[in-house]
XYZ file of C-alpha atoms in Angstrom:
427
model
C -31.509 -7.435 -14.922
C -31.508 -6.345 -11.218
C -29.333 -8.199 -8.527
C -30.171 -8.067 -4.852
C -28.971 -9.865 -1.771
C -31.718 -12.237 -0.317
C -33.242 -11.636 3.035
C -31.408 -13.638 5.802
C -29.001 -15.269 3.318
C -25.855 -14.242 1.512
C -27.057 -15.795 -1.764
C -27.514 -13.216 -4.495
C -30.906 -12.895 -6.058
C -31.138 -11.883 -9.746
C -34.290 -10.890 -11.643
C -34.548 -10.976 -15.333
C -37.164 -9.247 -17.494
C -37.454 -11.440 -20.793
C -39.181 -10.041 -23.783
C -41.212 -12.441 -26.254
C -38.973 -15.055 -27.947
C -35.888 -14.167 -25.484
C -33.925 -16.975 -23.703
C -32.238 -16.640 -20.292
C -29.073 -18.701 -20.275
C -27.304 -19.590 -17.008
C -24.733 -22.032 -15.681
C -24.505 -23.081 -12.012
C -21.377 -22.087 -10.309
C -18.849 -24.602 -8.757
C -20.385 -26.582 -5.782
C -23.289 -24.227 -5.401
C -26.995 -24.560 -6.384
C -29.426 -22.085 -8.034
C -33.114 -21.782 -7.414
C -35.145 -20.564 -10.115
C -38.758 -19.402 -10.384
C -40.999 -17.640 -12.833
C -42.461 -14.540 -11.199
C -44.606 -13.425 -14.033
C -45.480 -14.702 -17.660
C -44.910 -18.045 -19.042
C -41.689 -19.958 -19.824
C -40.238 -23.351 -20.519
C -36.985 -25.237 -20.133
C -36.050 -27.462 -23.179
C -39.631 -27.823 -24.047
C -41.079 -28.393 -20.509
C -43.495 -25.769 -19.362
C -42.653 -24.142 -16.055
C -45.222 -23.783 -13.209
C -45.477 -20.163 -12.106
C -43.954 -19.363 -8.660
C -42.602 -22.937 -8.283
C -38.915 -23.143 -7.039
C -36.735 -25.319 -9.372
C -33.442 -26.380 -8.011
C -30.382 -26.820 -10.259
C -27.150 -28.231 -9.084
C -23.485 -27.370 -9.866
C -22.510 -27.677 -13.488
C -26.150 -27.383 -14.845
C -26.361 -25.308 -18.088
C -29.826 -24.125 -18.446
C -31.732 -22.110 -21.109
C -35.229 -20.582 -20.091
C -37.250 -19.641 -23.067
C -40.355 -17.585 -23.354
C -42.742 -17.186 -26.399
C -44.679 -14.303 -24.805
C -42.319 -12.640 -22.211
C -41.708 -13.462 -18.535
C -39.917 -12.423 -15.256
C -37.418 -14.870 -14.022
C -35.698 -15.017 -10.649
C -32.599 -16.769 -9.823
C -31.322 -17.310 -6.111
C -27.703 -18.413 -5.891
C -24.321 -17.988 -7.587
C -24.217 -18.434 -11.189
C -20.944 -18.893 -13.347
C -22.681 -16.808 -16.099
C -26.153 -15.611 -16.626
C -27.583 -13.456 -19.511
C -30.586 -12.882 -21.689
C -30.266 -13.880 -25.467
C -32.510 -12.127 -27.953
C -31.403 -14.159 -30.957
C -32.384 -17.880 -30.784
C -33.134 -20.718 -33.138
C -36.339 -21.702 -31.309
C -38.644 -20.541 -34.121
C -36.798 -22.825 -36.414
C -36.953 -25.782 -33.869
C -40.770 -25.233 -33.561
C -41.110 -25.260 -37.247
C -39.449 -28.726 -37.109
C -41.849 -29.901 -34.534
C -44.779 -28.679 -36.747
C -43.528 -30.610 -39.698
C -43.184 -33.792 -37.689
C -46.766 -33.191 -36.287
C -48.037 -33.008 -39.873
C -46.367 -36.453 -40.568
C -48.200 -37.722 -37.365
C -51.583 -36.599 -38.432
C -51.128 -38.292 -41.929
C -50.152 -41.487 -40.194
C -53.315 -41.187 -37.983
C -55.460 -40.905 -41.106
C -53.716 -43.682 -43.011
C -53.097 -46.823 -41.153
C -50.379 -47.868 -43.804
C -48.229 -44.921 -42.826
C -46.077 -44.652 -39.685
C -45.120 -41.491 -37.714
C -41.866 -39.726 -38.413
C -38.514 -41.433 -37.758
C -36.132 -38.608 -37.130
C -32.448 -38.689 -36.382
C -30.382 -35.819 -35.081
C -26.765 -35.580 -36.264
C -23.834 -33.288 -35.774
C -20.438 -33.055 -34.199
C -19.838 -33.031 -30.483
C -21.212 -30.322 -28.220
C -23.723 -28.689 -30.685
C -26.804 -29.432 -28.535
C -28.152 -32.734 -30.221
C -29.448 -34.231 -27.030
C -31.096 -31.036 -25.980
C -32.826 -30.763 -29.368
C -34.024 -34.380 -29.019
C -35.423 -33.451 -25.550
C -37.194 -30.358 -26.928
C -38.823 -32.230 -29.843
C -39.980 -35.091 -27.536
C -41.441 -32.581 -24.923
C -43.403 -30.843 -27.569
C -44.698 -34.230 -28.910
C -45.736 -35.179 -25.613
C -47.477 -31.999 -24.990
C -49.556 -32.617 -28.152
C -50.682 -36.035 -26.571
C -48.116 -38.137 -28.442
C -46.135 -41.108 -27.163
C -42.889 -41.093 -29.193
C -40.002 -43.347 -28.609
C -36.525 -41.770 -27.740
C -33.551 -43.920 -28.977
C -30.188 -42.850 -27.531
C -26.997 -43.958 -29.500
C -24.637 -41.642 -27.713
C -22.600 -44.225 -25.885
C -20.274 -41.606 -24.476
C -22.836 -39.919 -22.352
C -25.790 -42.352 -21.895
C -29.059 -40.314 -21.632
C -31.441 -43.420 -21.318
C -29.128 -45.427 -19.198
C -25.397 -45.056 -18.264
C -22.408 -44.403 -20.419
C -21.259 -47.349 -22.465
C -24.864 -48.432 -23.504
C -27.380 -47.726 -26.147
C -31.165 -47.705 -25.311
C -34.687 -46.716 -26.085
C -37.407 -45.289 -23.920
C -41.229 -44.723 -24.519
C -41.779 -41.106 -23.519
C -45.313 -40.769 -22.031
C -44.777 -37.405 -20.067
C -42.636 -34.259 -20.498
C -39.194 -34.464 -18.953
C -38.889 -33.325 -15.362
C -37.286 -29.824 -15.486
C -34.632 -30.847 -13.036
C -34.110 -34.355 -13.719
C -34.975 -35.239 -17.438
C -37.260 -38.073 -18.691
C -38.640 -40.899 -16.340
C -36.359 -44.003 -16.723
C -39.293 -46.430 -16.354
C -38.682 -49.622 -18.288
C -36.078 -48.836 -20.939
C -34.481 -51.155 -23.479
C -30.741 -51.203 -22.810
C -28.055 -52.893 -24.573
C -24.495 -53.152 -23.298
C -21.719 -51.797 -25.594
C -19.085 -51.309 -22.887
C -16.980 -48.425 -24.554
C -17.088 -44.619 -24.587
C -16.945 -44.331 -28.392
C -18.548 -46.421 -31.162
C -14.948 -46.299 -32.778
C -13.738 -48.721 -30.008
C -15.722 -51.548 -31.586
C -17.692 -50.329 -34.768
C -18.702 -53.774 -35.721
C -20.368 -54.420 -32.344
C -22.005 -50.989 -32.331
C -23.536 -51.615 -35.757
C -24.777 -55.003 -34.517
C -26.480 -53.433 -31.608
C -27.852 -50.669 -33.478
C -29.480 -53.300 -35.960
C -30.887 -55.282 -32.881
C -32.327 -52.125 -31.368
C -33.966 -51.031 -34.589
C -35.483 -54.585 -34.950
C -36.793 -54.308 -31.366
C -38.374 -50.866 -31.902
C -40.124 -52.118 -35.165
C -41.829 -54.737 -33.243
C -42.729 -52.414 -30.500
C -44.248 -49.852 -32.813
C -46.139 -52.598 -34.790
C -47.733 -53.717 -31.579
C -48.518 -50.222 -30.272
C -50.485 -48.001 -32.713
C -49.988 -44.726 -30.557
C -46.210 -45.267 -30.543
C -46.278 -46.074 -34.175
C -48.095 -42.736 -35.081
C -45.933 -40.692 -32.737
C -42.716 -41.946 -34.235
C -39.109 -42.223 -33.088
C -36.562 -39.569 -32.314
C -32.915 -40.754 -32.435
C -29.874 -39.180 -30.755
C -26.486 -39.911 -32.263
C -22.898 -39.273 -31.087
C -20.516 -36.622 -32.237
C -18.380 -38.978 -34.382
C -19.157 -37.757 -37.861
C -16.163 -38.563 -39.980
C -15.012 -41.694 -41.897
C -16.307 -44.736 -39.982
C -18.396 -42.477 -37.961
C -20.124 -41.233 -41.020
C -20.527 -44.761 -42.301
C -22.047 -45.470 -38.837
C -24.678 -42.704 -39.354
C -25.720 -43.929 -42.780
C -25.901 -47.423 -41.288
C -28.406 -45.953 -38.393
C -30.363 -44.166 -41.069
C -30.814 -47.440 -43.226
C -31.496 -49.719 -40.312
C -34.160 -47.493 -38.538
C -35.588 -46.430 -42.046
C -35.178 -42.789 -41.088
C -37.573 -40.144 -42.872
C -35.928 -36.947 -41.595
C -32.448 -36.050 -40.551
C -31.654 -32.792 -38.702
C -28.161 -31.788 -39.014
C -26.748 -29.303 -36.441
C -24.040 -26.936 -37.183
C -22.015 -28.642 -39.915
C -22.755 -27.809 -43.490
C -20.159 -30.353 -44.821
C -22.007 -33.309 -42.964
C -25.392 -31.849 -44.306
C -24.166 -31.911 -47.909
C -22.602 -35.530 -47.536
C -25.996 -36.698 -46.295
C -28.015 -34.879 -49.075
C -25.727 -36.614 -51.615
C -25.873 -40.132 -49.944
C -29.511 -40.434 -48.648
C -32.321 -41.699 -50.881
C -34.717 -39.080 -52.273
C -37.516 -39.858 -49.712
C -35.343 -38.931 -46.774
C -35.662 -35.238 -45.957
C -32.320 -33.577 -44.710
C -32.509 -30.255 -42.970
C -29.655 -28.026 -41.748
C -30.366 -26.068 -38.687
C -28.027 -23.799 -36.574
C -27.037 -24.658 -32.992
C -28.265 -22.701 -30.114
C -25.939 -19.974 -29.163
C -25.888 -21.162 -25.492
C -24.270 -24.471 -26.363
C -20.636 -24.495 -25.245
C -17.754 -26.965 -26.083
C -16.790 -29.229 -23.230
C -13.210 -30.284 -22.429
C -12.357 -34.025 -21.993
C -12.292 -33.484 -18.259
C -15.705 -32.078 -18.155
C -16.935 -34.980 -20.354
C -15.422 -37.498 -18.019
C -16.983 -35.748 -15.083
C -20.386 -36.033 -16.740
C -19.877 -39.815 -17.291
C -18.938 -40.191 -13.614
C -22.119 -38.158 -12.762
C -24.208 -40.402 -14.870
C -22.996 -43.527 -13.184
C -23.436 -41.993 -9.671
C -26.955 -40.971 -10.389
C -27.788 -44.506 -11.396
C -26.670 -45.877 -8.091
C -27.508 -42.955 -5.724
C -30.275 -40.987 -7.554
C -30.298 -37.399 -8.532
C -32.251 -35.580 -6.026
C -34.456 -38.253 -4.116
C -31.570 -40.270 -2.724
C -31.337 -43.916 -3.598
C -29.548 -46.353 -1.240
C -27.677 -48.930 -3.212
C -26.571 -52.245 -1.657
C -22.978 -53.540 -1.140
C -22.497 -57.208 -0.960
C -19.995 -60.043 -1.658
C -20.263 -62.432 -4.820
C -18.024 -65.609 -4.958
C -15.843 -65.906 -8.040
C -17.432 -69.263 -8.770
C -20.930 -67.828 -8.705
C -20.647 -65.654 -11.784
C -19.332 -65.821 -15.226
C -17.717 -62.543 -16.540
C -17.211 -61.999 -20.357
C -15.973 -59.127 -22.523
C -17.153 -58.686 -26.001
C -14.326 -58.536 -28.542
C -11.182 -60.488 -28.494
C -7.781 -58.874 -29.482
C -7.365 -58.577 -33.248
C -5.141 -61.198 -34.966
C -3.816 -60.876 -38.430
C -5.624 -62.821 -41.153
C -2.732 -65.362 -41.476
C -3.214 -66.479 -37.889
C -7.102 -66.969 -38.214
C -8.780 -70.315 -38.876
C -9.560 -70.871 -42.627
C -12.534 -68.896 -43.741
C -12.499 -66.636 -40.656
C -11.785 -62.805 -40.848
C -9.867 -60.895 -38.234
C -13.053 -58.537 -37.576
C -15.148 -61.573 -36.561
C -13.341 -61.317 -33.326
C -14.895 -58.009 -32.506
C -18.217 -59.688 -31.555
C -16.808 -62.632 -29.833
C -17.178 -63.309 -26.199
C -14.064 -63.635 -24.220
C -14.249 -65.017 -20.568
C -12.481 -62.799 -18.011
C -10.986 -64.103 -14.855
C -11.912 -62.122 -11.772
C -9.020 -60.035 -10.349
C -7.674 -56.520 -10.021
C -8.333 -56.193 -13.720
C -12.013 -55.571 -13.080
C -11.620 -53.305 -9.999
C -13.908 -50.158 -10.111
C -15.298 -51.372 -13.531
C -19.157 -51.510 -14.337
C -20.388 -54.916 -14.990
C -23.730 -55.354 -17.051
C -26.076 -57.905 -15.823
C -27.333 -59.726 -18.821
C -30.843 -61.156 -19.159
C -29.263 -64.105 -21.051
C -29.166 -67.234 -18.958
C -26.382 -69.147 -20.925
C -24.017 -68.739 -23.844
C -26.471 -70.741 -26.148
C -28.575 -67.544 -26.205
C -27.716 -64.448 -28.176
C -25.937 -62.834 -25.232
C -24.578 -59.743 -27.183
C -28.102 -58.651 -28.308
C -29.803 -59.422 -24.973
C -31.304 -56.558 -22.920
C -29.566 -56.052 -19.766
C -31.277 -56.254 -16.223
C -29.058 -53.499 -14.761
C -25.500 -52.591 -13.665
C -23.180 -53.355 -10.791
C -19.797 -51.905 -9.936
C -16.867 -53.942 -8.444
C -15.635 -51.967 -5.442
C -13.196 -54.653 -3.993
C -11.370 -57.738 -5.199
C -10.290 -60.333 -2.445
C -8.240 -62.945 -4.605
C -7.617 -64.969 -1.466
C -10.992 -65.292 -0.459
C -12.159 -65.599 -4.262
C -14.724 -62.767 -3.497
C -15.939 -59.703 -5.359
C -17.552 -56.763 -3.343
C -20.162 -55.132 -5.653
C -22.335 -52.115 -5.576
C -25.765 -52.942 -6.675
C -29.147 -50.992 -6.967
C -30.941 -54.050 -5.440
C -30.091 -56.356 -2.682
C -28.601 -59.861 -3.217
C -28.808 -62.144 -5.090
C -28.061 -60.948 -8.607
C -30.916 -61.720 -10.954
C -28.536 -63.396 -13.382
C -25.032 -64.637 -13.065
C -23.844 -63.833 -16.757
C -21.919 -60.450 -16.481
C -20.471 -58.226 -19.206
C -17.418 -56.196 -18.551
C -17.423 -52.506 -19.478
C -14.488 -50.237 -19.821
C -16.536 -47.584 -17.984
C -14.997 -47.176 -14.488
C -16.455 -45.592 -11.300
C -14.759 -44.829 -8.070
C -17.338 -45.162 -5.205
C -16.622 -42.426 -2.732
C -20.025 -42.236 -1.082
């Protein structure tokens, strides 16, 4: 590695020589940004090929791994928190996983009674599950496939914002700096940061999403052959483990990749039917554990991106909505002991019940999902959402809410679902 001062700028320039199957790992410092370019050879970021001599800009907090199969020279311009070349990586193993999935796709192409692989990636928090999903999706798309990405990690929200689950048809590799195109996803409102906050609702939404994906793949032969890749959250014990087995059963999973936890691997080998292949694979050495604060900041950043964009700035709208023009509900009523419930009703039935919320300071800075459902007669809980708004001001005297919205008034629907996810709009 060589470090220089760039001409006419105080930003340091670092040049790295990577040998075959080496990986450059770096993290962007503080409030700075780093511009990266490939000067020689070929390289990729999480499965997306890099264009030689093109400048890629990474913002503060970005954690990037640049991998090369043949060797490459990489230049970084700007301050990094850490930057080093790793010679030991599990990339060959990840490529083998992709090759196995591709064989399953070829068999599905030849036999119309078969479908492409349905893969689930599991493991505790901060082991690189979403990164591995991105890598496998990118490799599939580069082979001309059109896989479906299912994101069940409600804590971070890779398809939409935190507090949701969703799915996306992936038609092109993820943009190096921004990730996958968010065109026309299916998104369901969950409203919590962890499945454990309402496991009954989570499982119900997972079942609804699995049914929707099944209908989509039956109607789209290319998507059916390309298969499904499912990202899960890091809750893997007790009810979290039961939730994983529910996901596997509902989506009719064929392959489970377990990252970095042998105990979880052995439990799944024991409990899964014989036709489900369970494989244990190591995490990438560049994956680091995040603190609660860092996870919280990442959630805020995801919501901010939704309203304001990542790089190409979006200009959200702010407008007033009368209390009387909208109906706000939250899913899940407080639990009551069985002795207080009507005859024949169980306490956990309350977990998927709609409870009307009176507008007030209790919803200030909260995210509201705009449901596609027109009335309570429809299945509101399992309705796709049109989008999200954030309550930035509550005026009880005037009976008005001020909301931040990606599109101008009026709201496309008036039935809104309250999320525990909050966002302070400081723009």
